PDB file of C-alpha atoms in Angstrom:
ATOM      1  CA  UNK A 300     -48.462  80.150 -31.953  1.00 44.00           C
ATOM      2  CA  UNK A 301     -48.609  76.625 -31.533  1.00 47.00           C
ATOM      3  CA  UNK A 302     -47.397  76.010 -34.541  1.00 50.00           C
ATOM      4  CA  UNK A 303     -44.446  78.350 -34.289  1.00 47.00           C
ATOM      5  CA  UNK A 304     -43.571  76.519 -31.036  1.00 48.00           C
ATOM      6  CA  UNK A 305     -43.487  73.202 -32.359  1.00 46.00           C
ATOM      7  CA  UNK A 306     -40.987  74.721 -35.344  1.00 53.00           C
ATOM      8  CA  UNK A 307     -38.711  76.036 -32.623  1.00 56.00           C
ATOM      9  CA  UNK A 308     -38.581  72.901 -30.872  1.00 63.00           C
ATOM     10  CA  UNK A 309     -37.810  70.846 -33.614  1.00 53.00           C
ATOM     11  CA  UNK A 310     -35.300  73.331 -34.451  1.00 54.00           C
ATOM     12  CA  UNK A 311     -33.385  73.252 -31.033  1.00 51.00           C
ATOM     13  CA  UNK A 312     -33.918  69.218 -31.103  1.00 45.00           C
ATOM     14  CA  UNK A 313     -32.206  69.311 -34.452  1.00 51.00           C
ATOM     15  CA  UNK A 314     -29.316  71.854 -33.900  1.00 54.00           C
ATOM     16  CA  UNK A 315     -28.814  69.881 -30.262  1.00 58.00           C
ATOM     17  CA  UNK A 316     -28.586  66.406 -32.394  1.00 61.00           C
ATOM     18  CA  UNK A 317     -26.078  67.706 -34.463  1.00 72.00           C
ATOM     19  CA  UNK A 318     -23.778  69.164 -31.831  1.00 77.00           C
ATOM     20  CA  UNK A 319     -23.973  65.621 -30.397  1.00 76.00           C
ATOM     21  CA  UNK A 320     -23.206  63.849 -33.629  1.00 80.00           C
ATOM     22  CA  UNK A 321     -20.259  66.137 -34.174  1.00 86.00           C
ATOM     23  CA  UNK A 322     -18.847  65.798 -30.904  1.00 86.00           C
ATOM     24  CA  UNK A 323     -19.763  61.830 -30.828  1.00 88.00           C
ATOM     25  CA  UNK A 324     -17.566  62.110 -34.382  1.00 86.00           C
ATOM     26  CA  UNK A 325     -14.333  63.879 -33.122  1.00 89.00           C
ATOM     27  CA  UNK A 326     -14.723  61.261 -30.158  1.00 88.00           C
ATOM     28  CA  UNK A 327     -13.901  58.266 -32.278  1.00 89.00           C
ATOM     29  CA  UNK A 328     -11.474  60.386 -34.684  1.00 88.00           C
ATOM     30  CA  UNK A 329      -9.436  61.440 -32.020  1.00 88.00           C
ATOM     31  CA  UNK A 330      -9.937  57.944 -29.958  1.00 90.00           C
ATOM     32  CA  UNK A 331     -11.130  59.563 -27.045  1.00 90.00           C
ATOM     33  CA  UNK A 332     -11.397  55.941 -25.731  1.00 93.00           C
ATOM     34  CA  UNK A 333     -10.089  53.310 -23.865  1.00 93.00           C
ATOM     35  CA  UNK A 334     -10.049  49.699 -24.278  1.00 95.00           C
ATOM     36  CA  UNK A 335      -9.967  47.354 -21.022  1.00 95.00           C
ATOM     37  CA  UNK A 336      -9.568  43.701 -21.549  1.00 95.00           C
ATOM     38  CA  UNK A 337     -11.376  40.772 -19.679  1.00 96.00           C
ATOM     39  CA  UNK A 338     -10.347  37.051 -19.175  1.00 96.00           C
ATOM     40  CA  UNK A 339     -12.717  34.723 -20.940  1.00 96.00           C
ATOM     41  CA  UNK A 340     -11.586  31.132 -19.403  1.00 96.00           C
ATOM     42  CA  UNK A 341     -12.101  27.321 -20.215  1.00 96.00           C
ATOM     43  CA  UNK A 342     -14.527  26.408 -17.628  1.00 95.00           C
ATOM     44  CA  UNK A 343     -13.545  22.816 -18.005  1.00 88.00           C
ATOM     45  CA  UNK A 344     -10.084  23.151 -17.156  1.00 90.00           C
ATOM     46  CA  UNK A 345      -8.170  22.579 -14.127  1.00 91.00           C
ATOM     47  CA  UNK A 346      -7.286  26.102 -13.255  1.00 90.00           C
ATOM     48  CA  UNK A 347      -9.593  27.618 -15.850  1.00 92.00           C
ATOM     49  CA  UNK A 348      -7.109  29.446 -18.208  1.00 91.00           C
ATOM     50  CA  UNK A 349      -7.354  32.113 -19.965  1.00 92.00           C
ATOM     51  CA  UNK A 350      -8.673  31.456 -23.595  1.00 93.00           C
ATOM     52  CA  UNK A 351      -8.497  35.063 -24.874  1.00 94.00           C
ATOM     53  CA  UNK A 352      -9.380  38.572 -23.747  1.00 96.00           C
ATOM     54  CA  UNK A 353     -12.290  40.712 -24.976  1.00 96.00           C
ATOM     55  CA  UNK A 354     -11.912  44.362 -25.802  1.00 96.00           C
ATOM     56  CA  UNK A 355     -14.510  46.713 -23.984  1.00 96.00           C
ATOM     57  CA  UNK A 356     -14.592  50.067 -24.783  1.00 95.00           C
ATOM     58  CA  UNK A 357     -14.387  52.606 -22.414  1.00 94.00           C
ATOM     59  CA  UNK A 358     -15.477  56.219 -23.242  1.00 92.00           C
ATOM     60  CA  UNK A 359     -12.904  58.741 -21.481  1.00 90.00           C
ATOM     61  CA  UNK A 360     -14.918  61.122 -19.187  1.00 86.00           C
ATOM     62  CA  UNK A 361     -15.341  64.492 -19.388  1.00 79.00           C
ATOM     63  CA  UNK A 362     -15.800  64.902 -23.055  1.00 79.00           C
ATOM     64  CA  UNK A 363     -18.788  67.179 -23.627  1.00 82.00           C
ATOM     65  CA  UNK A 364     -21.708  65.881 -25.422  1.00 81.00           C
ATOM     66  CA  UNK A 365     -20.277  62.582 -25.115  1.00 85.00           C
ATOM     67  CA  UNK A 366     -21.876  59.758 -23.353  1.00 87.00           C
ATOM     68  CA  UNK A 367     -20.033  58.005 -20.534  1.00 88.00           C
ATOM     69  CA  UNK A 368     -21.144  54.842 -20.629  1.00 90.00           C
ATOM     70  CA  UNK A 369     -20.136  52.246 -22.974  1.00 91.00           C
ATOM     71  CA  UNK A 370     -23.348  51.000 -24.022  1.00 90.00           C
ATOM     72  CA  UNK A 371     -24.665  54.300 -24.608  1.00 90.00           C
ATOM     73  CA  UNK A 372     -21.624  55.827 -26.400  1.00 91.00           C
ATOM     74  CA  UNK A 373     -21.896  52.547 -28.591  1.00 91.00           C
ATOM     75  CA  UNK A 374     -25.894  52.958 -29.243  1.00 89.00           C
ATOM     76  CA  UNK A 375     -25.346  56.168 -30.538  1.00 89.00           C
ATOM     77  CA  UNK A 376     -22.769  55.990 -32.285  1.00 90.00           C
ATOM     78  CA  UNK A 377     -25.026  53.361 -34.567  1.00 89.00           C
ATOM     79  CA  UNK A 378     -27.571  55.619 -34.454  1.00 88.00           C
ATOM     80  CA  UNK A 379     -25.453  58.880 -36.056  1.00 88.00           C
ATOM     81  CA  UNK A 380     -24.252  56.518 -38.719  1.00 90.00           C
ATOM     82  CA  UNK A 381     -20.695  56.161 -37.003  1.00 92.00           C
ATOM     83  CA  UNK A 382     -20.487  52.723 -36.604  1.00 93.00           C
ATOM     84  CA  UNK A 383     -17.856  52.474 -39.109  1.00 95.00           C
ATOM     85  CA  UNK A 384     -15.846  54.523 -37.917  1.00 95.00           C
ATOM     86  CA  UNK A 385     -16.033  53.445 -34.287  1.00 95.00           C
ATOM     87  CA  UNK A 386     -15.713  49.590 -35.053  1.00 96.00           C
ATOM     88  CA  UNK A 387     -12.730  50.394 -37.422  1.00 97.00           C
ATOM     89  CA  UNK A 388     -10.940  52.347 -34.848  1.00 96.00           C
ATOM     90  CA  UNK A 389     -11.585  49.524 -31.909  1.00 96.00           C
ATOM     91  CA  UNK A 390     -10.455  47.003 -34.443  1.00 97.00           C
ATOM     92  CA  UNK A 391      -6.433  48.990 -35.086  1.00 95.00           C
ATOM     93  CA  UNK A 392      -6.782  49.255 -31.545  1.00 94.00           C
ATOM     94  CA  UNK A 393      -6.597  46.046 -30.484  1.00 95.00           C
ATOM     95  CA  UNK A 394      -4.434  45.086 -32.913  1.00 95.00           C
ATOM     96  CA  UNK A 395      -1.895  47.471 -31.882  1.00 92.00           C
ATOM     97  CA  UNK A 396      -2.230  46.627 -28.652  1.00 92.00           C
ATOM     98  CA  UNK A 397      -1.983  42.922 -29.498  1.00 92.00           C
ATOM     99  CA  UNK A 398       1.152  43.467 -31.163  1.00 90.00           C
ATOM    100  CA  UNK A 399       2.229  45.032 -27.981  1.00 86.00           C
ATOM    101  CA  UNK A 400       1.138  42.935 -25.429  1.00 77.00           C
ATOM    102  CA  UNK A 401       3.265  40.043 -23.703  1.00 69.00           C
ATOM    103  CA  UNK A 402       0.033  37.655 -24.254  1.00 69.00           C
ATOM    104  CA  UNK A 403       0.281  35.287 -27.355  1.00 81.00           C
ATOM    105  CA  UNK A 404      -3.621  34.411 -26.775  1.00 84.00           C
ATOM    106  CA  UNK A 405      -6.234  35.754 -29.060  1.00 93.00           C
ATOM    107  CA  UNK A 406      -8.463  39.091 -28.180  1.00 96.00           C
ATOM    108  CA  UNK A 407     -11.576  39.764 -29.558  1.00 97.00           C
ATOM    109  CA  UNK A 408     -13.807  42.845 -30.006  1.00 97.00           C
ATOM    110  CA  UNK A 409     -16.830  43.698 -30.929  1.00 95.00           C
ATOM    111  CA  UNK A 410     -18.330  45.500 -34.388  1.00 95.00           C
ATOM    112  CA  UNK A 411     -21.823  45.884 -34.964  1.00 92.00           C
ATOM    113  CA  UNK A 412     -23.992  44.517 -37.784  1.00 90.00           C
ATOM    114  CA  UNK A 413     -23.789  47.591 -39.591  1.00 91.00           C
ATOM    115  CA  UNK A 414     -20.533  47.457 -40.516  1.00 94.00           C
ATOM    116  CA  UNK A 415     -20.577  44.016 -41.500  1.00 93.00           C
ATOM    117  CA  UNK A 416     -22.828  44.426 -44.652  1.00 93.00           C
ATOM    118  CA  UNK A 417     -20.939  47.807 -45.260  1.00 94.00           C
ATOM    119  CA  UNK A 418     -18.869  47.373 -48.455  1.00 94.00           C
ATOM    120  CA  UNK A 419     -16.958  49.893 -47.343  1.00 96.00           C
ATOM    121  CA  UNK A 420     -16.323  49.135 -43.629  1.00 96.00           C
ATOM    122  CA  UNK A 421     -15.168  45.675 -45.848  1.00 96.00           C
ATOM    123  CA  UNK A 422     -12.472  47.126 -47.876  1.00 97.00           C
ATOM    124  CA  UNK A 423     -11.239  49.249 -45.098  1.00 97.00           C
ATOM    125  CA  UNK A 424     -10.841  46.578 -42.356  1.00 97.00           C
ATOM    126  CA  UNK A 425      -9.464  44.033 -44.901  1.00 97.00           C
ATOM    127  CA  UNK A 426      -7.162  46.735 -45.758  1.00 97.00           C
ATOM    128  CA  UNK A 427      -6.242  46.889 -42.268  1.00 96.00           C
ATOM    129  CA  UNK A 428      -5.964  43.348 -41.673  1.00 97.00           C
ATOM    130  CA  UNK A 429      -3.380  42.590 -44.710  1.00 97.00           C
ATOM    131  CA  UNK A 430      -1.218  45.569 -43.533  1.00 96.00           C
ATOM    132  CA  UNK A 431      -1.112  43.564 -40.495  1.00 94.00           C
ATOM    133  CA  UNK A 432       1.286  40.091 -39.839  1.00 93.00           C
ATOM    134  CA  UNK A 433      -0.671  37.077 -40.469  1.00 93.00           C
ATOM    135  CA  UNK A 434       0.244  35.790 -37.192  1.00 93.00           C
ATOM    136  CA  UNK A 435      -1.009  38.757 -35.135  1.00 94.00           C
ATOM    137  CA  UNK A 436      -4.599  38.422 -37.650  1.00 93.00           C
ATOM    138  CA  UNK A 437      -4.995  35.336 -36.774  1.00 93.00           C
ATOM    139  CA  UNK A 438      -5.290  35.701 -33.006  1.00 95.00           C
ATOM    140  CA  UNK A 439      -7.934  38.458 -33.279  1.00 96.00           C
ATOM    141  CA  UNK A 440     -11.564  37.534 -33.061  1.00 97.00           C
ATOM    142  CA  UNK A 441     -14.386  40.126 -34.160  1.00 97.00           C
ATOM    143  CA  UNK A 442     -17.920  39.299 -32.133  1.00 95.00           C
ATOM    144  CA  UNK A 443     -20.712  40.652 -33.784  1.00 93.00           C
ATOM    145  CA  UNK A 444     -23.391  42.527 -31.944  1.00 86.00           C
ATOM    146  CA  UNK A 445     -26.858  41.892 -33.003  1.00 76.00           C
ATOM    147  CA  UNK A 446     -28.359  45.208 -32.236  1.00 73.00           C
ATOM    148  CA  UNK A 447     -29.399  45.545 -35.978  1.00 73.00           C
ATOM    149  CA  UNK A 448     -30.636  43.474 -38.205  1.00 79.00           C
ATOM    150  CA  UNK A 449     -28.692  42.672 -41.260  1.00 83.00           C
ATOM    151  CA  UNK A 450     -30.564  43.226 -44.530  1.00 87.00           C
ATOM    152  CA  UNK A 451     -28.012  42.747 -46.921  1.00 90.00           C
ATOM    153  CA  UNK A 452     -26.998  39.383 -46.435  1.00 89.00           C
ATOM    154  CA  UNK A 453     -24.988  38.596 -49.512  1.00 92.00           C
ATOM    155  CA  UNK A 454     -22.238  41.574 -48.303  1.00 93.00           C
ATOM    156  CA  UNK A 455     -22.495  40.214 -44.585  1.00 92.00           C
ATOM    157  CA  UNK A 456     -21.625  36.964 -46.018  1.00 92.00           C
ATOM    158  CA  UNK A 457     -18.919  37.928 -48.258  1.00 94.00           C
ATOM    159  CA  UNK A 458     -17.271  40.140 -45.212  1.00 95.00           C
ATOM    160  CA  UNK A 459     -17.968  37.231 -43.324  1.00 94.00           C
ATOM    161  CA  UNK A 460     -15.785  34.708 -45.799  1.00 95.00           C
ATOM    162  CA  UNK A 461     -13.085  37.460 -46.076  1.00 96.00           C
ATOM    163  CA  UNK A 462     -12.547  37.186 -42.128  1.00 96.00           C
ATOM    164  CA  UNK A 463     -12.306  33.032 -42.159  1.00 95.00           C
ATOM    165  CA  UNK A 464      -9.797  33.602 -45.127  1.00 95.00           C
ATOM    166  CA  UNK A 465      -7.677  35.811 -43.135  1.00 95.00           C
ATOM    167  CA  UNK A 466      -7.688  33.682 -39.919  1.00 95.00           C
ATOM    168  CA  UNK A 467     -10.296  35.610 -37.929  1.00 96.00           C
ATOM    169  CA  UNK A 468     -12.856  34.060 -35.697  1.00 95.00           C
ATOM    170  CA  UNK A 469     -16.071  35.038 -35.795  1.00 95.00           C
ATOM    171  CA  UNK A 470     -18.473  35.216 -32.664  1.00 94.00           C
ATOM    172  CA  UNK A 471     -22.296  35.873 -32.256  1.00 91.00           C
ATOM    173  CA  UNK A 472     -22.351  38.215 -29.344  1.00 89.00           C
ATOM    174  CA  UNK A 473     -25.463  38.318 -27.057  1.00 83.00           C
ATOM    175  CA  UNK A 474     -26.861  35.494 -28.155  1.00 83.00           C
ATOM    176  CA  UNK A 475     -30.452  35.120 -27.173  1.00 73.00           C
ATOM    177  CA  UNK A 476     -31.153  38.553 -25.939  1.00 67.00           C
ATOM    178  CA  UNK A 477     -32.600  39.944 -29.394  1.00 63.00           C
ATOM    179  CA  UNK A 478     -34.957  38.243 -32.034  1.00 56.00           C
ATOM    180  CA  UNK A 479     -31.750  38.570 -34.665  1.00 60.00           C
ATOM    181  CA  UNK A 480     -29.713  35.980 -32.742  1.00 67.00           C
ATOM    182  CA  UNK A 481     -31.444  32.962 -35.127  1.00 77.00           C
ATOM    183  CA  UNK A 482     -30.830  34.766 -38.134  1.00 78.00           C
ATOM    184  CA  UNK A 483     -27.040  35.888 -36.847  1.00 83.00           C
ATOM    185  CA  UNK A 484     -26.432  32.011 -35.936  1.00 84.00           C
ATOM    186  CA  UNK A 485     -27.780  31.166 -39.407  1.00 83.00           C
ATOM    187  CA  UNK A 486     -25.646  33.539 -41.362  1.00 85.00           C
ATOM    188  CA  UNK A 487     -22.731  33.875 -40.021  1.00 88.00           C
ATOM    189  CA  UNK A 488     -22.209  30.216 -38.593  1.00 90.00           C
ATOM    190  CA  UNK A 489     -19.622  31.761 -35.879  1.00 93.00           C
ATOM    191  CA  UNK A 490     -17.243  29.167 -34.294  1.00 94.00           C
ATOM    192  CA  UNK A 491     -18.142  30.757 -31.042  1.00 95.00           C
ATOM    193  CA  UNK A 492     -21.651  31.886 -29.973  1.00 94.00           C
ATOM    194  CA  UNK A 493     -21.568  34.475 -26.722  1.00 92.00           C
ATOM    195  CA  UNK A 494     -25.056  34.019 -24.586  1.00 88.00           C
ATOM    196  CA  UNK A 495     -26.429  36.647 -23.732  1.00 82.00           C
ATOM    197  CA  UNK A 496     -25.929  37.625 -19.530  1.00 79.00           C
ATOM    198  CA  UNK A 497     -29.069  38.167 -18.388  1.00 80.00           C
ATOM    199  CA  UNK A 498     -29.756  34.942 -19.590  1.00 78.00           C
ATOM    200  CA  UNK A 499     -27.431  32.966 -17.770  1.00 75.00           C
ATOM    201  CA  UNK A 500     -27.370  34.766 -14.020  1.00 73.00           C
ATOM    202  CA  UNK A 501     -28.742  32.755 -11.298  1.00 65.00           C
ATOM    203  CA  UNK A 502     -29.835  29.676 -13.260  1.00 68.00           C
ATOM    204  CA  UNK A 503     -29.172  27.639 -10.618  1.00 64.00           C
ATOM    205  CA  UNK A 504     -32.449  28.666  -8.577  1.00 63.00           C
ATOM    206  CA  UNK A 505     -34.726  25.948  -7.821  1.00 61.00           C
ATOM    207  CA  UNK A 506     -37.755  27.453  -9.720  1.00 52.00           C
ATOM    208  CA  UNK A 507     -35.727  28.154 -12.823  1.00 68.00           C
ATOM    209  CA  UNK A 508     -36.415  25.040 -14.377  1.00 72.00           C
ATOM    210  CA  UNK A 509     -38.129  26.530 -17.755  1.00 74.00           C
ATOM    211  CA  UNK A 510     -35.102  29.259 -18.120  1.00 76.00           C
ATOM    212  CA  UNK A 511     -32.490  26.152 -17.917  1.00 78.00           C
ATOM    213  CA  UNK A 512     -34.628  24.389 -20.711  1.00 81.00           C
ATOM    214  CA  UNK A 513     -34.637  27.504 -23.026  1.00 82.00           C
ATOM    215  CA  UNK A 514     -30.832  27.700 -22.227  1.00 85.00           C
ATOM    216  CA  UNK A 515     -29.695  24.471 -22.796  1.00 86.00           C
ATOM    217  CA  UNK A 516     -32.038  24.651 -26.298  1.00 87.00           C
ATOM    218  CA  UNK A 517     -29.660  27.902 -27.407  1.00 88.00           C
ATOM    219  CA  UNK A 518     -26.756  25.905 -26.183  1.00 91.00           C
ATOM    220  CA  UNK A 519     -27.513  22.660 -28.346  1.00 92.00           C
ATOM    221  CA  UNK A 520     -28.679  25.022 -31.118  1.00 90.00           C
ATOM    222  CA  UNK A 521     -25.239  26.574 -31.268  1.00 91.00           C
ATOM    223  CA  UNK A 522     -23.495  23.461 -31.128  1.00 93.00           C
ATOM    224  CA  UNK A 523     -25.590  21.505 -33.981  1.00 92.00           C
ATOM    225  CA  UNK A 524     -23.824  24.254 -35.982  1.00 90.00           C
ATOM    226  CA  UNK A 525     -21.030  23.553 -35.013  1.00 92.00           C
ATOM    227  CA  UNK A 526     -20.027  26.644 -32.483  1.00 94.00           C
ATOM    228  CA  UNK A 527     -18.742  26.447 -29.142  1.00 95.00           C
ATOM    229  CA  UNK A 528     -20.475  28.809 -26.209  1.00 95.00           C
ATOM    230  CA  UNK A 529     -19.157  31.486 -24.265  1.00 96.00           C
ATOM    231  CA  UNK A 530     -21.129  32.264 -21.055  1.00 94.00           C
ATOM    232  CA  UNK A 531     -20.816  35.911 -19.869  1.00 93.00           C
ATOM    233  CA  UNK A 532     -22.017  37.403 -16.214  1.00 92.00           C
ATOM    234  CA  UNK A 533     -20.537  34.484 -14.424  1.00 94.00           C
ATOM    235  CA  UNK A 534     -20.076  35.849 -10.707  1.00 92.00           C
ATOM    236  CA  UNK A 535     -19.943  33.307  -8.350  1.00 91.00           C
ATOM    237  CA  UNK A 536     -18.778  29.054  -8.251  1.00 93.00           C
ATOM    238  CA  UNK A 537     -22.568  28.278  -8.619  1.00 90.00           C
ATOM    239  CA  UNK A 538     -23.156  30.163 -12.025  1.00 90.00           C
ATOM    240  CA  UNK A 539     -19.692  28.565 -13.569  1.00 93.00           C
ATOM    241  CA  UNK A 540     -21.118  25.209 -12.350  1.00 91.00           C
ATOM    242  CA  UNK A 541     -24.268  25.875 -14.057  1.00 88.00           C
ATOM    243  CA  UNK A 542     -22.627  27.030 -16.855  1.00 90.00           C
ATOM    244  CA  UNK A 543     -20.726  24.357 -17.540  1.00 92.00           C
ATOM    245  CA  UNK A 544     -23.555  22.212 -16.759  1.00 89.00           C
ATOM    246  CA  UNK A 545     -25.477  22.997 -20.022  1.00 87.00           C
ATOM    247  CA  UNK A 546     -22.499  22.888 -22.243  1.00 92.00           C
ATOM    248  CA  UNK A 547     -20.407  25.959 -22.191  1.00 94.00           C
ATOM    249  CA  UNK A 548     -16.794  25.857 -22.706  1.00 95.00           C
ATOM    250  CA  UNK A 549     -15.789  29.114 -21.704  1.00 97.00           C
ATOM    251  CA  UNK A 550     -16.844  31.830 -19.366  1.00 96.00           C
ATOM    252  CA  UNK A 551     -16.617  35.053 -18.774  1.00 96.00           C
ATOM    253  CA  UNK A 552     -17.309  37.728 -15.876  1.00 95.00           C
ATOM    254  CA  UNK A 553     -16.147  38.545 -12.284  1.00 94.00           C
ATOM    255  CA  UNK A 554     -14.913  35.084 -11.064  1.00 94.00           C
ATOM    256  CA  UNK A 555     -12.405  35.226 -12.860  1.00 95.00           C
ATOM    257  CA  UNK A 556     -11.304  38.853 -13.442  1.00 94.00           C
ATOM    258  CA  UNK A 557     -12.572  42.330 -14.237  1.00 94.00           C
ATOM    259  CA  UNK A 558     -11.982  44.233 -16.998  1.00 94.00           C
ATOM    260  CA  UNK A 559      -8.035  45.594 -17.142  1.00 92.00           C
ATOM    261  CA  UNK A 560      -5.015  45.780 -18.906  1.00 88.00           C
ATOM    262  CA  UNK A 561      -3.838  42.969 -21.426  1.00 86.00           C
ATOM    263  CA  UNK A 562      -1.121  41.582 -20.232  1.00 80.00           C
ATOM    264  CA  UNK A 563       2.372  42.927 -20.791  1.00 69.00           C
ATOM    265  CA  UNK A 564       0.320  46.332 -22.632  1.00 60.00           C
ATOM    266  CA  UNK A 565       0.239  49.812 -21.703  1.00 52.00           C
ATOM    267  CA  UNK A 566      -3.097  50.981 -20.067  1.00 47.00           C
ATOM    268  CA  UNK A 567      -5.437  51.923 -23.096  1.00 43.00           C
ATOM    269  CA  UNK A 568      -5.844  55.606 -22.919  1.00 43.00           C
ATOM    270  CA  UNK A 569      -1.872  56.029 -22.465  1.00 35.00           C
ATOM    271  CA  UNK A 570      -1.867  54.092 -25.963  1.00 37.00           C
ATOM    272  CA  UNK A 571      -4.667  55.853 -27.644  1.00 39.00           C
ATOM    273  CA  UNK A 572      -3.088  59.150 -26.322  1.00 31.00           C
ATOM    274  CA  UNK A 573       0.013  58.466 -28.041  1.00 30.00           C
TER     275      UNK A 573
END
């Protein structure tokens, strides 16, 4: 009996896996997502400009089986093998919405670390990117999540080297939040490293001494290599101050504007409902 009741859970875990891969699937085939785009500004500058936008993905609600948050809908979809998919589609996205935007600044978005040693995520996006005008490439940026580790490193390089031929800039996203940062910085040599929030939210605290050490050791780190550094989470004068403190050039989070449209661009699920 106990037997036959472990079978019949397995068997319901199964068949309810598969009715969330499937409906993960026609998600990202019928681009049942948004895309909202957030300032990421020169902290050194008077005014603090924009520098470019980053894509975030935004799951529409409502879809069964789908999950609604972003982080979630992204974790699974590397988990049911779609990250493919789901970084391709992000990727003609933003370039569409690039192309349709009033905004001549760059706009990045993120793929995983999947794709990049997929040969076949390779051919497709460089497919994509030479259908596209070498002026509109050349403003996109692609940051690399390092939720996985990449194992083949000789097709994560050669993606890698097809990008800088193209124009595209690569970025290390969450930088210091995962033990495959050192290994991302080391392979990819990105010309701009992202550090991770959590890491960078109320350094300026009088007993955060050690944290501002470890920071400012990612920060030279990154820079030795030759990559400038994006800090994210930045909410309030203090943590911009801190930011720019240890070294970072740019910064992104609530200071200086929540995620929204790019400017001069249709809202994203108007686009993707086109």
């Amino acid at each position: 009996m106990a037997r036959a009741g472990f079978e019949e859970g397995l068997h319901g875990f199964v068949a309810a896996a598969g009715r969330r891969s499937a409906a993960l699937g026609r998600a990202v085939a019928g681009r049942r997502f948004s895309l909202a785009y957030q300032p990421i500004v020169a902290l050194g500058r008077e005014g603090r400009p924009a520098a470019h936008y980053e894509a975030l993905i935004r799951p529409w609600p409502g879809e069964p089986g789908v999950p609604h948050s972003p982080q979630d809908f992204v974790t699974l979809a590397e988990m049911l093998g779609l990250a493919v998919e789901l970084d391709l589609a992000v990727v003609q996205s933003t370039l569409l919405a690039m192309e349709q935007g009033d905004t001549a600044l760059r706009t990045a978005c993120n793929i995983s670390g999947l794709s990049l040693q997929d040969g076949g995520f390779r051919a497709r996006l460089l497919a994509l990117l030479d259908a596209a005008p070498p002026a509109l490439r050349r403003r996109l940026l692609l940051e690399v999540t390092e939720t996985a580790e990449i194992e083949d490193e000789v097709a994560a390089a050669a993606t890698c080297t097809a990008l800088r031929e193209r124009g595209v800039v690569l970025c290390v996203d969450d930088f210091g939040a995962g033990a495959a940062g050192l290994s991302y910085l080391r392979l990819l040599r990105p010309a701009l490293v992202k550090l991770d929030g959590r890491l960078v939210t109320g350094l300026d605290g009088p007993a955060r001494a050690e944290d501002r050490a470890f920071v400012t050791a990612l920060v030279e780190l990154a820079h030795a290599l030759g990559a400038e550094v994006v800090a994210e989470r930045i909410e309030t004068e203090a943590d911009a101050a801190v930011a720019l403190g240890f070294g970072a050039r740019y910064g992104q989070g609530w200071l200086f504007g929540r995620p929204g449209r790019l400017p001069g661009h249709l809202s994203g699920r108007a686009l993707q409902a086109e």
